[in-house]
Amino acid sequence: MIRTGRIIPAARKESIMLAAEVIRKGGLVAFPTETVYGLGCNALNPEAVARVFEAKQRPSFDPLIVHIADEAALDGLAHTISLNDRLLMERFWPGPLTLLLPKRAQVPDLVTAGLPTIAVRMPSHPVAQGLIREAAVPVAAPSANPFGYVSPTCAQHVADGLGERVDLILDGGPCQLGVESSIASMVGSRPELLRPGSITLEEISKVVGPVVRAPKNLTMVAPGRLARHYATHTPLTILTEQEAQPIMPLAERAGLLAMTEPRHSGHRYCSIEVLSPSGDLREAAQHLFAALRRLDAQGFDRLYAEPCDERGLGMAIMDRLRRCAEPLT
Ligand code: TXA
Ligand code: MG
């Protein structure tokens, strides 16, 4: 297969047909979802899955999410689906909720990093849906960025990070939600939230009752390895609630990620990104990764980020910021 990293408009029917063919032949296609762009391949083809890990430089202990377009596709992936899972699917699918389900043997172990569960999600984005339907296979897709870096929310972000390591990039414009799906598990004795995301803990609790927040490292296989993630190259510090302006070394060139329009004047930041002038968390989430990337591209000594209230979508935003702020170990 010719490696191109070519960006094509997702709006054309021919683009979807071509992308589906690339997937069926074992290639890699980056495609938009409502959350972030995914790097997709045929989940049932172990060689294709191995290429995804290679393209992202992703360690093989970190399992992938499998994307489907209809519930019928679940039969080939999971062997039991609990009542709570059914209720969550009914309420949130298609949409930004990933569920861990008991895995069927025919799913390659590489997809789930040898775990007995498989992460499944049904995206609502029409391009993602069209692609999965046309490919007629379940599509394994991590976020389309080099491992550990900030997730991509537009086609250019994918090209910047993966370039020719991806066969085709479907350009469907900027992602509407901007943070990844929430990952929940009904497999254990209590409903668990493994990764906060676009669907809030409060929303999930309304369907299944109290939900426990899993410790911040997702992979039980290698606890501690994923603390730093979604990370900029420039070190990032989260400000405290009260801190309008941190004490910065005199020579430091710094950028600020602000939740709303900064209230104080006389700051020393070289650049400020405002996530939502009106303080709307949806808007903030949508702009989060693109703003981090713009700040990161300017080669500052340090980035500072204002915190937000950790309720609703604020939980996902703070989770991403904390992982970005985690020092390199
Ligand atoms: O919004 C999203 O979920 C995006 C779009 C492309 O769908 N995908 C995404 O994938 O964020 P990725 O690979 O960047 O993150 C998937 C996370 C990983 O942290 C992985 O550890 C976790 O899901 N995961 C996958 N399967 C799992 C399993 N069986 N048990 C625990 N965690 C799992
Ligand atoms: Mg990712």
Short mmCIF file of C-alpha atoms and ligand atoms in Angstrom, two decimals:
data_model
loop_
_atom_site.label_atom_id
_atom_site.label_comp_id
_atom_site.label_asym_id
_atom_site.label_seq_id
_atom_site.Cartn_x
_atom_site.Cartn_y
_atom_site.Cartn_z
CA MET A 1 0.00 0.00 0.00
CA ILE A 2 1.25 3.48 -0.81
CA ARG A 3 1.84 5.48 2.37
CA THR A 4 0.52 8.94 1.75
CA GLY A 5 -0.85 10.64 4.84
CA ARG A 6 -3.16 12.25 2.27
CA ILE A 7 -5.98 14.45 3.58
CA ILE A 8 -9.25 14.05 1.67
CA PRO A 9 -12.62 15.71 2.32
CA ALA A 10 -14.93 13.40 4.26
CA ALA A 11 -18.06 14.96 2.80
CA ARG A 12 -17.67 13.08 -0.51
CA LYS A 13 -19.17 9.63 -0.81
CA GLU A 14 -16.12 8.48 -2.85
CA SER A 15 -13.86 9.44 0.07
CA ILE A 16 -15.75 7.15 2.44
CA MET A 17 -15.70 4.32 -0.12
CA LEU A 18 -11.95 4.71 -0.61
CA ALA A 19 -11.27 4.91 3.14
CA ALA A 20 -13.39 1.79 3.76
CA GLU A 21 -11.39 -0.07 1.13
CA VAL A 22 -8.13 0.97 2.79
CA ILE A 23 -9.45 -0.38 6.11
CA ARG A 24 -10.60 -3.66 4.54
CA LYS A 25 -7.18 -4.13 2.93
CA GLY A 26 -5.39 -3.76 6.27
CA GLY A 27 -4.50 -0.06 6.02
CA LEU A 28 -4.81 2.82 8.48
CA VAL A 29 -7.37 5.61 8.13
CA ALA A 30 -7.64 8.63 10.40
CA PHE A 31 -11.24 9.75 10.73
CA PRO A 32 -13.26 12.31 12.69
CA THR A 33 -15.49 11.35 15.59
CA GLU A 34 -17.55 13.67 17.78
CA THR A 35 -14.76 13.54 20.43
CA VAL A 36 -11.33 13.49 18.74
CA TYR A 37 -9.87 12.03 15.51
CA GLY A 38 -9.24 8.28 15.61
CA LEU A 39 -6.59 6.19 13.84
CA GLY A 40 -8.68 3.32 12.53
CA CYS A 41 -7.99 -0.18 11.26
CA ASN A 42 -9.81 -3.50 10.95
CA ALA A 43 -10.02 -4.69 14.57
CA LEU A 44 -10.09 -8.33 13.44
CA ASN A 45 -6.85 -8.10 11.45
CA PRO A 46 -3.88 -8.49 13.86
CA GLU A 47 -1.33 -7.15 11.33
CA ALA A 48 -3.37 -3.99 10.83
CA VAL A 49 -3.72 -3.58 14.59
CA ALA A 50 0.05 -4.00 14.98
CA ARG A 51 0.55 -1.18 12.45
CA VAL A 52 -1.61 1.13 14.57
CA PHE A 53 0.61 0.48 17.60
CA GLU A 54 3.68 1.06 15.46
CA ALA A 55 2.38 4.28 13.88
CA LYS A 56 1.57 5.76 17.30
CA GLN A 57 4.64 4.29 19.01
CA ARG A 58 2.13 2.99 21.49
CA PRO A 59 3.26 0.39 24.03
CA SER A 60 1.48 -2.90 23.47
CA PHE A 61 0.18 -2.99 27.07
CA ASP A 62 -2.25 -0.15 26.24
CA PRO A 63 -5.45 -1.60 24.71
CA LEU A 64 -7.55 0.00 21.93
CA ILE A 65 -11.22 0.99 21.69
CA VAL A 66 -13.25 -0.85 19.04
CA HIS A 67 -15.79 1.27 17.17
CA ILE A 68 -19.03 -0.13 15.78
CA ALA A 69 -21.93 1.37 13.81
CA ASP A 70 -24.78 -0.80 15.13
CA GLU A 71 -25.52 -3.04 18.09
CA ALA A 72 -25.58 -6.16 15.90
CA ALA A 73 -21.80 -5.86 15.67
CA LEU A 74 -21.54 -6.46 19.43
CA ASP A 75 -22.21 -10.17 18.99
CA GLY A 76 -18.82 -10.75 17.39
CA LEU A 77 -16.95 -8.80 20.08
CA ALA A 78 -18.49 -9.44 23.49
CA HIS A 79 -20.06 -12.58 24.94
CA THR A 80 -22.27 -11.12 27.67
CA ILE A 81 -23.90 -7.77 28.03
CA SER A 82 -25.31 -6.86 31.42
CA LEU A 83 -28.54 -5.01 32.06
CA ASN A 84 -26.60 -1.90 33.11
CA ASP A 85 -24.64 -2.02 29.85
CA ARG A 86 -27.90 -2.26 27.92
CA LEU A 87 -29.36 0.70 29.78
CA LEU A 88 -26.25 2.79 29.12
CA MET A 89 -26.24 1.88 25.44
CA GLU A 90 -29.89 2.79 25.15
CA ARG A 91 -29.27 6.15 26.75
CA PHE A 92 -25.89 7.19 25.32
CA TRP A 93 -25.27 5.30 22.06
CA PRO A 94 -24.44 6.45 19.52
CA GLY A 95 -22.26 8.90 21.42
CA PRO A 96 -19.14 9.50 23.51
CA LEU A 97 -19.41 6.58 25.96
CA THR A 98 -17.06 3.59 25.80
CA LEU A 99 -18.04 0.42 27.67
CA LEU A 100 -15.81 -2.42 28.81
CA LEU A 101 -17.40 -5.76 27.97
CA PRO A 102 -16.30 -9.41 28.36
CA LYS A 103 -14.29 -10.10 25.21
CA ARG A 104 -14.90 -12.88 22.71
CA ALA A 105 -11.97 -15.14 21.86
CA GLN A 106 -11.96 -14.23 18.16
CA VAL A 107 -10.92 -10.63 18.88
CA PRO A 108 -7.12 -10.48 18.53
CA ASP A 109 -5.41 -10.23 21.94
CA LEU A 110 -3.33 -7.33 20.68
CA VAL A 111 -6.49 -5.17 20.55
CA THR A 112 -7.18 -5.64 24.25
CA ALA A 113 -3.54 -6.04 25.35
CA GLY A 114 -4.42 -9.50 26.58
CA LEU A 115 -7.17 -8.24 28.90
CA PRO A 116 -10.38 -10.28 29.25
CA THR A 117 -12.44 -7.16 28.49
CA ILE A 118 -12.88 -5.22 25.27
CA ALA A 119 -13.61 -1.48 25.10
CA VAL A 120 -16.43 -0.76 22.65
CA ARG A 121 -17.99 2.46 21.50
CA MET A 122 -20.53 3.53 18.89
CA PRO A 123 -19.57 7.03 17.70
CA SER A 124 -22.33 9.41 16.63
CA HIS A 125 -20.30 11.31 14.03
CA PRO A 126 -21.82 10.63 10.59
CA VAL A 127 -18.39 10.22 8.96
CA ALA A 128 -17.31 7.65 11.56
CA GLN A 129 -20.63 5.84 11.17
CA GLY A 130 -20.43 5.90 7.37
CA LEU A 131 -16.86 4.59 7.39
CA ILE A 132 -17.56 1.71 9.78
CA ARG A 133 -20.70 0.70 7.88
CA GLU A 134 -18.98 0.81 4.51
CA ALA A 135 -15.91 -1.09 5.79
CA ALA A 136 -18.28 -3.67 7.28
CA VAL A 137 -15.79 -4.59 10.02
CA PRO A 138 -15.37 -3.35 13.60
CA VAL A 139 -12.83 -0.52 13.59
CA ALA A 140 -10.15 -0.40 16.31
CA ALA A 141 -9.12 3.22 16.77
CA PRO A 142 -7.03 5.00 19.37
CA SER A 143 -6.76 8.77 19.16
CA ALA A 144 -4.74 9.67 16.04
CA ASN A 145 -1.69 11.17 17.77
CA PRO A 146 1.77 9.94 18.74
CA PHE A 147 1.50 8.10 22.06
CA GLY A 148 1.32 10.40 25.06
CA TYR A 149 0.83 13.64 23.11
CA VAL A 150 -2.27 15.87 23.00
CA SER A 151 -5.16 14.26 21.05
CA PRO A 152 -6.05 15.63 17.58
CA THR A 153 -9.26 17.60 17.07
CA CYS A 154 -8.81 18.40 13.37
CA ALA A 155 -7.31 16.70 10.30
CA GLN A 156 -4.21 18.91 10.29
CA HIS A 157 -3.35 17.84 13.87
CA VAL A 158 -3.29 14.24 12.60
CA ALA A 159 -1.05 15.11 9.66
CA ASP A 160 1.27 17.09 11.97
CA GLY A 161 1.70 14.18 14.35
CA LEU A 162 1.53 11.04 12.20
CA GLY A 163 2.19 12.28 8.64
CA GLU A 164 2.94 9.41 6.30
CA ARG A 165 2.47 6.77 8.96
CA VAL A 166 -1.25 6.92 8.15
CA ASP A 167 -2.54 5.90 4.72
CA LEU A 168 -5.44 8.33 4.51
CA ILE A 169 -6.89 11.15 6.61
CA LEU A 170 -10.61 11.88 6.28
CA ASP A 171 -11.14 15.58 6.94
CA GLY A 172 -14.50 16.18 8.60
CA GLY A 173 -13.62 19.55 10.14
CA PRO A 174 -13.03 20.25 13.83
CA CYS A 175 -14.45 17.82 16.43
CA GLN A 176 -17.49 19.09 18.27
CA LEU A 177 -16.77 17.76 21.77
CA GLY A 178 -12.98 17.93 21.93
CA VAL A 179 -12.29 15.53 24.81
CA GLU A 180 -12.29 11.76 24.49
CA SER A 181 -15.18 9.46 25.32
CA SER A 182 -15.90 8.53 28.92
CA ILE A 183 -14.87 4.94 29.66
CA ALA A 184 -17.13 3.01 32.03
CA SER A 185 -17.10 -0.58 33.22
CA MET A 186 -20.06 -2.57 34.53
CA VAL A 187 -17.93 -5.73 34.71
CA GLY A 188 -16.93 -5.54 38.38
CA SER A 189 -19.14 -5.52 41.45
CA ARG A 190 -19.83 -1.78 41.15
CA PRO A 191 -20.18 0.55 38.15
CA GLU A 192 -16.82 2.23 37.56
CA LEU A 193 -15.70 5.26 35.60
CA LEU A 194 -12.22 4.56 34.25
CA ARG A 195 -11.77 7.75 32.25
CA PRO A 196 -13.91 10.87 32.69
CA GLY A 197 -14.97 12.26 29.32
CA SER A 198 -17.74 13.92 27.40
CA ILE A 199 -20.51 12.04 29.22
CA THR A 200 -20.34 13.08 32.84
CA LEU A 201 -20.18 10.88 35.93
CA GLU A 202 -23.45 12.50 37.04
CA GLU A 203 -25.18 11.49 33.77
CA ILE A 204 -23.96 7.88 34.06
CA SER A 205 -25.05 7.69 37.72
CA LYS A 206 -28.57 8.70 36.75
CA VAL A 207 -28.81 5.49 34.69
CA VAL A 208 -26.94 2.89 36.80
CA GLY A 209 -26.79 4.38 40.30
CA PRO A 210 -23.61 5.31 42.18
CA VAL A 211 -20.47 5.12 40.08
CA VAL A 212 -16.97 4.84 41.55
CA ARG A 213 -14.14 6.75 40.01
CA ALA A 214 -11.29 4.34 39.17
CA PRO A 215 -7.76 5.36 40.15
CA LYS A 216 -6.18 7.54 37.52
CA ASN A 217 -4.16 4.86 35.77
CA LEU A 218 -6.26 2.92 33.34
CA THR A 219 -4.10 -0.05 32.60
CA MET A 220 -4.14 -2.51 35.41
CA VAL A 221 -1.33 -4.25 33.55
CA ALA A 222 1.18 -1.47 34.12
CA PRO A 223 -0.02 0.86 36.83
CA GLY A 224 1.76 4.19 36.91
CA ARG A 225 2.82 4.17 33.29
CA LEU A 226 0.05 6.35 31.99
CA ALA A 227 0.01 9.12 34.56
CA ARG A 228 1.64 11.48 32.08
CA HIS A 229 -0.50 11.58 28.96
CA TYR A 230 -2.21 14.11 26.71
CA ALA A 231 1.01 16.01 27.35
CA THR A 232 2.56 19.02 25.67
CA HIS A 233 6.32 19.09 25.08
CA THR A 234 6.45 22.31 27.10
CA PRO A 235 6.12 21.64 30.86
CA LEU A 236 2.74 22.71 32.20
CA THR A 237 1.79 23.87 35.69
CA ILE A 238 -1.79 24.08 36.93
CA LEU A 239 -2.44 27.27 38.86
CA THR A 240 -4.30 27.21 42.14
CA GLU A 241 -7.80 28.66 42.33
CA GLN A 242 -6.56 31.85 44.00
CA GLU A 243 -3.46 32.33 41.88
CA ALA A 244 -4.20 34.90 39.18
CA GLN A 245 -0.53 35.25 38.37
CA PRO A 246 2.10 32.75 39.53
CA ILE A 247 5.50 33.83 40.75
CA MET A 248 7.46 33.43 37.55
CA PRO A 249 11.23 33.52 37.22
CA LEU A 250 12.14 36.86 35.59
CA ALA A 251 13.56 35.40 32.42
CA GLU A 252 10.76 32.87 31.97
CA ARG A 253 8.76 33.06 28.76
CA ALA A 254 5.38 31.55 29.49
CA GLY A 255 1.96 31.00 27.96
CA LEU A 256 -1.36 30.87 29.78
CA LEU A 257 -4.30 28.58 29.19
CA ALA A 258 -7.18 30.59 30.64
CA MET A 259 -10.66 29.21 31.26
CA THR A 260 -12.31 32.61 30.73
CA GLU A 261 -11.13 36.10 29.83
CA PRO A 262 -8.39 36.96 32.42
CA ARG A 263 -9.64 39.54 34.92
CA HIS A 264 -6.28 40.95 35.94
CA SER A 265 -4.05 43.22 33.90
CA GLY A 266 -0.30 43.64 33.83
CA HIS A 267 0.41 39.96 33.35
CA ARG A 268 3.73 38.75 31.97
CA TYR A 269 2.47 35.99 29.70
CA CYS A 270 3.76 36.01 26.13
CA SER A 271 0.53 34.47 24.90
CA ILE A 272 -2.89 33.68 26.35
CA GLU A 273 -5.44 31.17 25.07
CA VAL A 274 -8.96 31.68 26.37
CA LEU A 275 -11.01 28.45 26.30
CA SER A 276 -14.41 30.05 26.70
CA PRO A 277 -14.97 33.79 27.18
CA SER A 278 -18.36 33.06 28.75
CA GLY A 279 -17.10 30.23 30.98
CA ASP A 280 -19.05 27.52 29.16
CA LEU A 281 -17.45 24.11 29.89
CA ARG A 282 -18.62 22.61 26.59
CA GLU A 283 -16.90 25.33 24.66
CA ALA A 284 -13.82 25.00 26.88
CA ALA A 285 -13.60 21.24 26.24
CA GLN A 286 -14.04 21.74 22.52
CA HIS A 287 -11.09 24.15 22.35
CA LEU A 288 -8.83 22.52 24.96
CA PHE A 289 -6.50 20.41 22.80
CA ALA A 290 -6.17 22.89 19.92
CA ALA A 291 -5.31 25.64 22.41
CA LEU A 292 -2.71 23.44 24.13
CA ARG A 293 -1.16 22.65 20.75
CA ARG A 294 -0.98 26.33 19.76
CA LEU A 295 0.72 27.21 23.06
CA ASP A 296 3.06 24.23 22.77
CA ALA A 297 4.13 25.27 19.26
CA GLN A 298 5.54 28.58 20.48
CA GLY A 299 8.53 27.13 22.30
CA PHE A 300 7.87 28.78 25.66
CA ASP A 301 9.74 27.75 28.82
CA ARG A 302 6.53 26.88 30.61
CA LEU A 303 2.76 26.84 30.24
CA TYR A 304 0.37 27.70 33.05
CA ALA A 305 -3.23 26.52 33.09
CA GLU A 306 -6.13 27.83 35.12
CA PRO A 307 -8.16 25.13 36.86
CA CYS A 308 -11.91 24.75 36.46
CA ASP A 309 -14.58 23.45 38.76
CA GLU A 310 -14.41 19.66 38.75
CA ARG A 311 -18.09 19.02 38.19
CA GLY A 312 -19.72 17.74 35.00
CA LEU A 313 -17.42 18.18 32.01
CA GLY A 314 -14.97 19.95 34.32
CA MET A 315 -13.90 16.51 35.60
CA ALA A 316 -12.67 15.47 32.12
CA ILE A 317 -10.96 18.82 31.52
CA MET A 318 -9.09 18.67 34.86
CA ASP A 319 -8.17 15.01 34.26
CA ARG A 320 -6.51 15.94 30.95
CA LEU A 321 -4.75 18.97 32.46
CA ARG A 322 -3.42 16.95 35.41
CA ARG A 323 -2.03 14.25 33.16
CA CYS A 324 -0.42 16.92 31.00
CA ALA A 325 1.11 18.52 34.11
CA GLU A 326 2.52 15.24 35.43
CA PRO A 327 6.33 15.46 35.43
CA LEU A 328 8.30 13.14 33.15
CA THR A 329 9.60 10.21 35.15
O1 TXA B 1 -13.15 9.40 22.25
C1 TXA B 1 -12.44 8.39 22.20
O2 TXA B 1 -12.57 7.45 22.99
C2 TXA B 1 -11.35 8.34 21.11
C3 TXA B 1 -12.05 8.24 19.75
C4 TXA B 1 -11.07 8.06 18.62
O3 TXA B 1 -13.01 7.24 19.77
N1 TXA B 1 -10.47 7.23 21.32
C5 TXA B 1 -9.53 7.21 22.29
O4 TXA B 1 -8.71 6.10 22.25
O5 TXA B 1 -9.42 8.08 23.12
P1 TXA B 1 -7.34 5.98 23.06
O6 TXA B 1 -6.70 4.74 22.59
O7 TXA B 1 -6.56 7.22 22.91
O8 TXA B 1 -7.78 5.76 24.54
C6 TXA B 1 -8.39 4.56 24.88
C7 TXA B 1 -8.21 4.25 26.32
C8 TXA B 1 -6.78 3.89 26.67
O9 TXA B 1 -6.32 4.69 27.72
C9 TXA B 1 -6.87 2.43 27.09
O10 TXA B 1 -5.99 2.16 28.15
C10 TXA B 1 -8.32 2.29 27.51
O11 TXA B 1 -9.01 3.12 26.63
N2 TXA B 1 -8.81 0.91 27.31
C11 TXA B 1 -9.07 0.27 26.16
N3 TXA B 1 -9.45 -1.00 26.38
C12 TXA B 1 -9.44 -1.18 27.72
C13 TXA B 1 -9.72 -2.27 28.59
N4 TXA B 1 -10.09 -3.46 28.12
N5 TXA B 1 -9.58 -2.07 29.92
C14 TXA B 1 -9.20 -0.87 30.43
N6 TXA B 1 -8.91 0.20 29.64
C15 TXA B 1 -9.03 0.05 28.33
MG MG B 2 -5.25 8.66 23.21
#
